[in-house]
PDB file of C-alpha atoms in Angstrom:
ATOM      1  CA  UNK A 239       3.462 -22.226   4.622  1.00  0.00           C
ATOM      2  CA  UNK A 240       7.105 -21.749   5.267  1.00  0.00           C
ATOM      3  CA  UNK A 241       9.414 -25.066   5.069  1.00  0.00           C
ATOM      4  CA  UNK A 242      11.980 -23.502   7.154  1.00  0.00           C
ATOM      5  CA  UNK A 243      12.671 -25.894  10.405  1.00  0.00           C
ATOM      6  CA  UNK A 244      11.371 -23.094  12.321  1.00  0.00           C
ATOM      7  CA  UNK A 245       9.295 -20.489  12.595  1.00  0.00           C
ATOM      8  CA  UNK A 246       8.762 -17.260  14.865  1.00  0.00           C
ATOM      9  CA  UNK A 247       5.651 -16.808  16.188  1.00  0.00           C
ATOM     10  CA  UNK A 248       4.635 -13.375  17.712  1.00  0.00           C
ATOM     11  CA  UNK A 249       0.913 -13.014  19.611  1.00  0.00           C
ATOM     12  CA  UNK A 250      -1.018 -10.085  19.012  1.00  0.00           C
ATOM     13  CA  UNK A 251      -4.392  -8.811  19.940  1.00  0.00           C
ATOM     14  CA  UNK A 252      -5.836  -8.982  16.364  1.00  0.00           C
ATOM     15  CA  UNK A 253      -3.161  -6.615  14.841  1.00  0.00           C
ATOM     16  CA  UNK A 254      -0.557  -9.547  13.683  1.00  0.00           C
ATOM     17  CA  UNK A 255      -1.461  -7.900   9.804  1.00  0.00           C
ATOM     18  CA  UNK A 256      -0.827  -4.482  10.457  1.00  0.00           C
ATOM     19  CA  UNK A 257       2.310  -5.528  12.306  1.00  0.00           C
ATOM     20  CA  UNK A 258       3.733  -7.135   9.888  1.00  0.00           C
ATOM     21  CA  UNK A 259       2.852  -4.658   7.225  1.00  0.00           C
ATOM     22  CA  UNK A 260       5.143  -2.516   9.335  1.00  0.00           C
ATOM     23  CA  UNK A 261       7.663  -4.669   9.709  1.00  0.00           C
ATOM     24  CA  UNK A 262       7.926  -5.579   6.078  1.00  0.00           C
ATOM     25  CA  UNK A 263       8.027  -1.737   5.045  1.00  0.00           C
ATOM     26  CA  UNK A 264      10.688  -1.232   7.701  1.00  0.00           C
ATOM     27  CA  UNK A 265      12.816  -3.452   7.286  1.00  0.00           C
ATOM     28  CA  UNK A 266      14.918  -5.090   4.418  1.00  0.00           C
ATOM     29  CA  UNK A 267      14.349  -9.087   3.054  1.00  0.00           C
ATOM     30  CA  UNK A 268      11.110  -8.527   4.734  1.00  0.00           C
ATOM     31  CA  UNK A 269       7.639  -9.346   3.234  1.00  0.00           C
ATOM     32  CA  UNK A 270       4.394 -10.053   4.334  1.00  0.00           C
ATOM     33  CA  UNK A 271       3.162 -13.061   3.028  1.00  0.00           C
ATOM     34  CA  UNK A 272      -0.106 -15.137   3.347  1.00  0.00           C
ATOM     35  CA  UNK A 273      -3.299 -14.218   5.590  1.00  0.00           C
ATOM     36  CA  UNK A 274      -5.145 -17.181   7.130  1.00  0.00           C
ATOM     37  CA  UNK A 275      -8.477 -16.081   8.205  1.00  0.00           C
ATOM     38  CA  UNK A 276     -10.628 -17.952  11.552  1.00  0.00           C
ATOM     39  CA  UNK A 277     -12.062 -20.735  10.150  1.00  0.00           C
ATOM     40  CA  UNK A 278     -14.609 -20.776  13.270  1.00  0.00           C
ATOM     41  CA  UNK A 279     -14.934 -18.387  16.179  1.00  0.00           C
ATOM     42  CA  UNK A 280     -12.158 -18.517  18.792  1.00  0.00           C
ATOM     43  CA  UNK A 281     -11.236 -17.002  22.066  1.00  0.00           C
ATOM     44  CA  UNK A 282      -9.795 -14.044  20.679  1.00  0.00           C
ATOM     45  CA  UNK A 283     -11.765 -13.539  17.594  1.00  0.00           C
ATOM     46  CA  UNK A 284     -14.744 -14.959  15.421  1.00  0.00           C
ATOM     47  CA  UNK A 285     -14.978 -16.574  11.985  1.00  0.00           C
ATOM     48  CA  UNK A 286     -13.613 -14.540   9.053  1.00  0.00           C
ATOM     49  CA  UNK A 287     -11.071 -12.704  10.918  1.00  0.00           C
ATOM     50  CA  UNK A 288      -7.364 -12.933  10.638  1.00  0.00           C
ATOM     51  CA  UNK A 289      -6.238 -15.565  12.469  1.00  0.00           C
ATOM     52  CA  UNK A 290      -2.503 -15.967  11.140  1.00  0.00           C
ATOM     53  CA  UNK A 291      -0.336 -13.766   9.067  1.00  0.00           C
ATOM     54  CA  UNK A 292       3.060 -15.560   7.066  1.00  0.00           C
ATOM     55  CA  UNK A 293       5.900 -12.960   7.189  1.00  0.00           C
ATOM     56  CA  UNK A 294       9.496 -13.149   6.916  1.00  0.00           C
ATOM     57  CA  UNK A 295      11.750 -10.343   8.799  1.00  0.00           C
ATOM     58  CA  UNK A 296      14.636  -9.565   8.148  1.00  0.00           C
ATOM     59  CA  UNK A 297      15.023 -13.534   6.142  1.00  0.00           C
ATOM     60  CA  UNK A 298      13.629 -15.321   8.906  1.00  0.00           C
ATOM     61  CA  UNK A 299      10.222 -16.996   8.714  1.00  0.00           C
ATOM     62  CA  UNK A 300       7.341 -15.827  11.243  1.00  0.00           C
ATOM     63  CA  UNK A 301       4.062 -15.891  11.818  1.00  0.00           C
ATOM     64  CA  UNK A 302       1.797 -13.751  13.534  1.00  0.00           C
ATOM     65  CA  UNK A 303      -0.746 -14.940  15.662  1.00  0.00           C
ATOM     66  CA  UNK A 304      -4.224 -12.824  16.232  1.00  0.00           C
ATOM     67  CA  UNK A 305      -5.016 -13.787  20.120  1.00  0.00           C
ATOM     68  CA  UNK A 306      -7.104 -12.606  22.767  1.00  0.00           C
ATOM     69  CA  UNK A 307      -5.201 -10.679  25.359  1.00  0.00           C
ATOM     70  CA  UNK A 308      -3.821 -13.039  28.073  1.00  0.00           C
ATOM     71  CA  UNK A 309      -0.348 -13.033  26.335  1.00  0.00           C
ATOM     72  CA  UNK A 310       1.990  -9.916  26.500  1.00  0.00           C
ATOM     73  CA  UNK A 311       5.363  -9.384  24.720  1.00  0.00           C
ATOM     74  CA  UNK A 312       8.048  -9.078  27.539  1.00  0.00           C
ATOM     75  CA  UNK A 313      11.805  -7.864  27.610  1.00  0.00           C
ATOM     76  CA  UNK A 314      12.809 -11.205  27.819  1.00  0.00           C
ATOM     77  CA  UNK A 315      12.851 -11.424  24.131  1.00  0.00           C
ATOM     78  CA  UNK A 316      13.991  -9.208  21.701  1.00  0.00           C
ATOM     79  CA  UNK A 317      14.955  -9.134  18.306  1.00  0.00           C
ATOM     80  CA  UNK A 318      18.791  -7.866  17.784  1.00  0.00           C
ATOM     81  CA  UNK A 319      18.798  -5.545  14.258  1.00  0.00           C
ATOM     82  CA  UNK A 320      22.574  -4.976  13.417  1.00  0.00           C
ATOM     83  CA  UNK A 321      23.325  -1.747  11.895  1.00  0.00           C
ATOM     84  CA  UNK A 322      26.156  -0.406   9.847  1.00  0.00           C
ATOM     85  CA  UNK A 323      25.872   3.129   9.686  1.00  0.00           C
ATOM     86  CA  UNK A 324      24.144   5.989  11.971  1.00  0.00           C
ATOM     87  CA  UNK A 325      22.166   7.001   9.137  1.00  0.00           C
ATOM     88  CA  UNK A 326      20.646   2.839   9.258  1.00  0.00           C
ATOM     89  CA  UNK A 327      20.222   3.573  13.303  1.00  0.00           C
ATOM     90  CA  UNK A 328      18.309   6.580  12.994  1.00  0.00           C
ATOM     91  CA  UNK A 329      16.194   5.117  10.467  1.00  0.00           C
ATOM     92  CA  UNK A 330      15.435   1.838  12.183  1.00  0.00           C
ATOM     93  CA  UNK A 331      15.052   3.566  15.645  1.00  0.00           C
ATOM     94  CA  UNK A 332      13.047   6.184  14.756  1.00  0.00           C
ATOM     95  CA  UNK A 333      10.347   4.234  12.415  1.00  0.00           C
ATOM     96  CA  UNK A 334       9.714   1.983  15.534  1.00  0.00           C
ATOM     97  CA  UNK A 335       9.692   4.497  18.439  1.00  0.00           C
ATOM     98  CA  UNK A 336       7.605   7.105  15.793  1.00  0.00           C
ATOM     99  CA  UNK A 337       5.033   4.747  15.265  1.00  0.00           C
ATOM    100  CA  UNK A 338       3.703   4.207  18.753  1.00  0.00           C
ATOM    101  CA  UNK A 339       6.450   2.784  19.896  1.00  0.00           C
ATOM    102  CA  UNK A 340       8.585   3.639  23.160  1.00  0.00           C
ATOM    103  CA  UNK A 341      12.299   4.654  23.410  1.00  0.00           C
ATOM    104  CA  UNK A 342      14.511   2.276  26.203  1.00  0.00           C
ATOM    105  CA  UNK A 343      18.448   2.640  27.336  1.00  0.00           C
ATOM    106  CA  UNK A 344      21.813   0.723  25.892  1.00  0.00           C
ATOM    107  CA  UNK A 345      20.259   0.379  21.926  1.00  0.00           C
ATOM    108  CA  UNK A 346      16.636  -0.866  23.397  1.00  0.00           C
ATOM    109  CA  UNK A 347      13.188   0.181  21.838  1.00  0.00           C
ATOM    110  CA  UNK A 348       9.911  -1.281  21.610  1.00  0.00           C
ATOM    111  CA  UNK A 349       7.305  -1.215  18.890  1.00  0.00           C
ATOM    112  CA  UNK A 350       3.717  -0.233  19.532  1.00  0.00           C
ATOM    113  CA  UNK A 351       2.819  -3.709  19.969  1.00  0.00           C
ATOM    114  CA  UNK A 352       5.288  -4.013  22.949  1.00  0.00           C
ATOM    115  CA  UNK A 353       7.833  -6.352  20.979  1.00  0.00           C
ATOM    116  CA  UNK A 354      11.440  -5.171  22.091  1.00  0.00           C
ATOM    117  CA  UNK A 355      14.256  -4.480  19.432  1.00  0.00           C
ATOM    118  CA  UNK A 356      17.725  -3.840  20.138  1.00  0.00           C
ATOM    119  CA  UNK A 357      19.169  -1.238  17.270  1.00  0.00           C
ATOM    120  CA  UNK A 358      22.934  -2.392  17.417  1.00  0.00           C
ATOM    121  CA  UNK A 359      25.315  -0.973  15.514  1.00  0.00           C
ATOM    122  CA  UNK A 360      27.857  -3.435  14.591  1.00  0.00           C
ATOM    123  CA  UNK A 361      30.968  -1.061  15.937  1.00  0.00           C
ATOM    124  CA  UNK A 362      29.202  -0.962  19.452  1.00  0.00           C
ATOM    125  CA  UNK A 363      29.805  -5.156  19.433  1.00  0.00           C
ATOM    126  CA  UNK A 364      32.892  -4.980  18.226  1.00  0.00           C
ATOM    127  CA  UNK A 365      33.975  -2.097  21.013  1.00  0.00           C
ATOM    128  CA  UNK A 366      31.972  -3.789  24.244  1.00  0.00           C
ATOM    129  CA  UNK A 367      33.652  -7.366  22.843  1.00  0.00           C
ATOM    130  CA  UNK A 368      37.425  -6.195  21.812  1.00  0.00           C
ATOM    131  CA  UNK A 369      40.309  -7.947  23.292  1.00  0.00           C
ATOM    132  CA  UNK A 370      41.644  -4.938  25.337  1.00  0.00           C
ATOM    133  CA  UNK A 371      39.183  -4.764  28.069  1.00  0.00           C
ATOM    134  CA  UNK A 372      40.081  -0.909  28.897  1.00  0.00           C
ATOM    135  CA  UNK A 373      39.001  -0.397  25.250  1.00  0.00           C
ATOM    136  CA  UNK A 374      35.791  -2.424  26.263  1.00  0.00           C
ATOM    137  CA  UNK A 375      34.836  -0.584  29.418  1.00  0.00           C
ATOM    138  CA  UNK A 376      34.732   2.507  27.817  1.00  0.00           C
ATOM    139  CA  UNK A 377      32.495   1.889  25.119  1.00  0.00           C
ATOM    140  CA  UNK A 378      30.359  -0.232  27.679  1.00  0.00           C
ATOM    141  CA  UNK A 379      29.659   2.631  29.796  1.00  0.00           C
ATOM    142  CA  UNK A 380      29.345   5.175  26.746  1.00  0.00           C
ATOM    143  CA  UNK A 381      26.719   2.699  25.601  1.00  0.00           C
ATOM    144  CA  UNK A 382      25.448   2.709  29.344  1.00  0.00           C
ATOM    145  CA  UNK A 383      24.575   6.922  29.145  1.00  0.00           C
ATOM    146  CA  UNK A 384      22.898   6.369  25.542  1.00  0.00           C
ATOM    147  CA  UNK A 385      19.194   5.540  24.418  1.00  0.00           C
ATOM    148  CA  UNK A 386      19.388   5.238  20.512  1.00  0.00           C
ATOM    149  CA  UNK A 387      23.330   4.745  20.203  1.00  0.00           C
ATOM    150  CA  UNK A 388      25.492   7.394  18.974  1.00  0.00           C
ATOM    151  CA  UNK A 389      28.467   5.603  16.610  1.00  0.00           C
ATOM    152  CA  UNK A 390      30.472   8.452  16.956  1.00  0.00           C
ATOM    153  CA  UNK A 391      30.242   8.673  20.526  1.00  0.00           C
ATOM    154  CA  UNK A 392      31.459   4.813  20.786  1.00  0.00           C
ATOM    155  CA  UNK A 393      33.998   5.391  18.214  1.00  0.00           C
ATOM    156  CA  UNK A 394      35.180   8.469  20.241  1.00  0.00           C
ATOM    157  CA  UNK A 395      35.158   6.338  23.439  1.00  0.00           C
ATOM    158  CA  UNK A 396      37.199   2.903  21.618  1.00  0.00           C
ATOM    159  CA  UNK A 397      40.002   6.030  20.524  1.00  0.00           C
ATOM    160  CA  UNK A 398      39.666   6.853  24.214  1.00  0.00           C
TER     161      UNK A 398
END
């Protein structure tokens, strides 16, 4: 059990393993770590099954929680992945829309468990946030036209 001060927990429908399986081959300082199996049947599940899963993304502790469906992920959270290069975009956006996932506007995805990512490159914050708000409205509405974001298009629109 983690001894952070806090810890992320994500409900699935009995799929919290294979989720975080994924996310620990997707993404770096991320491991899956112990499984905690039912010690008695539950709502969503009987005794024996996974129950909880210990996994850390991207360094920060979470657990995932095997429920039975009353509980759905929602837009209203979202995990924010910053990226340095295209190349770590692609990669990152295309492992979670590829694997059942769904493809969304401004840097937005969602996995195939309906959890919602943002894939943000860091030069998109840097543009949308930069002192000279000309400079900032034109990388906020490249971003606007763009699904997965396109560095070089935000870098083209920052130049102006």
């Amino acid at each position: 059990m983690s001894k952070a001060a806090m810890t992320l927990c994500l409900w699935y429908e009995g799929d919290a393993e294979e989720a975080a399986s994924f996310y620990a081959n997707t993404f770096a300082d991320s491991h899956v770590g112990a499984v905690h199996r039912s010690p008695t049947d539950t709502p969503g599940g009987k005794e024996g099954d996974v129950l909880t899963v210990e996994f850390t993304l991207l360094g920060a502790p979470c657990l995932g929680l095997n429920g039975p469906p009353i509980f759905k992920h929602s837009e209203a959270f979202s995990f924010v992945v910053h990226t340095d290069t295209q190349e770590e975009t692609d990669r990152l956006w295309d492992a979670i829309t590829g694997n059942g996932g769904t493809e969304s506007v401004c840097g937005w995805c969602k996995d195939k468990w309906g959890v919602s990512w943002q894939i943000t490159p860091r030069v998109l914050l840097e543009a949308t946030t930069n002192s000279d708000k000309a400079v900032a409205k034109r990388a906020f509405d490249a971003m606007m036209t763009m699904k997965k974001i396109d560095i070089a298009a935000i870098e083209a629109a920052v130049r102006g």
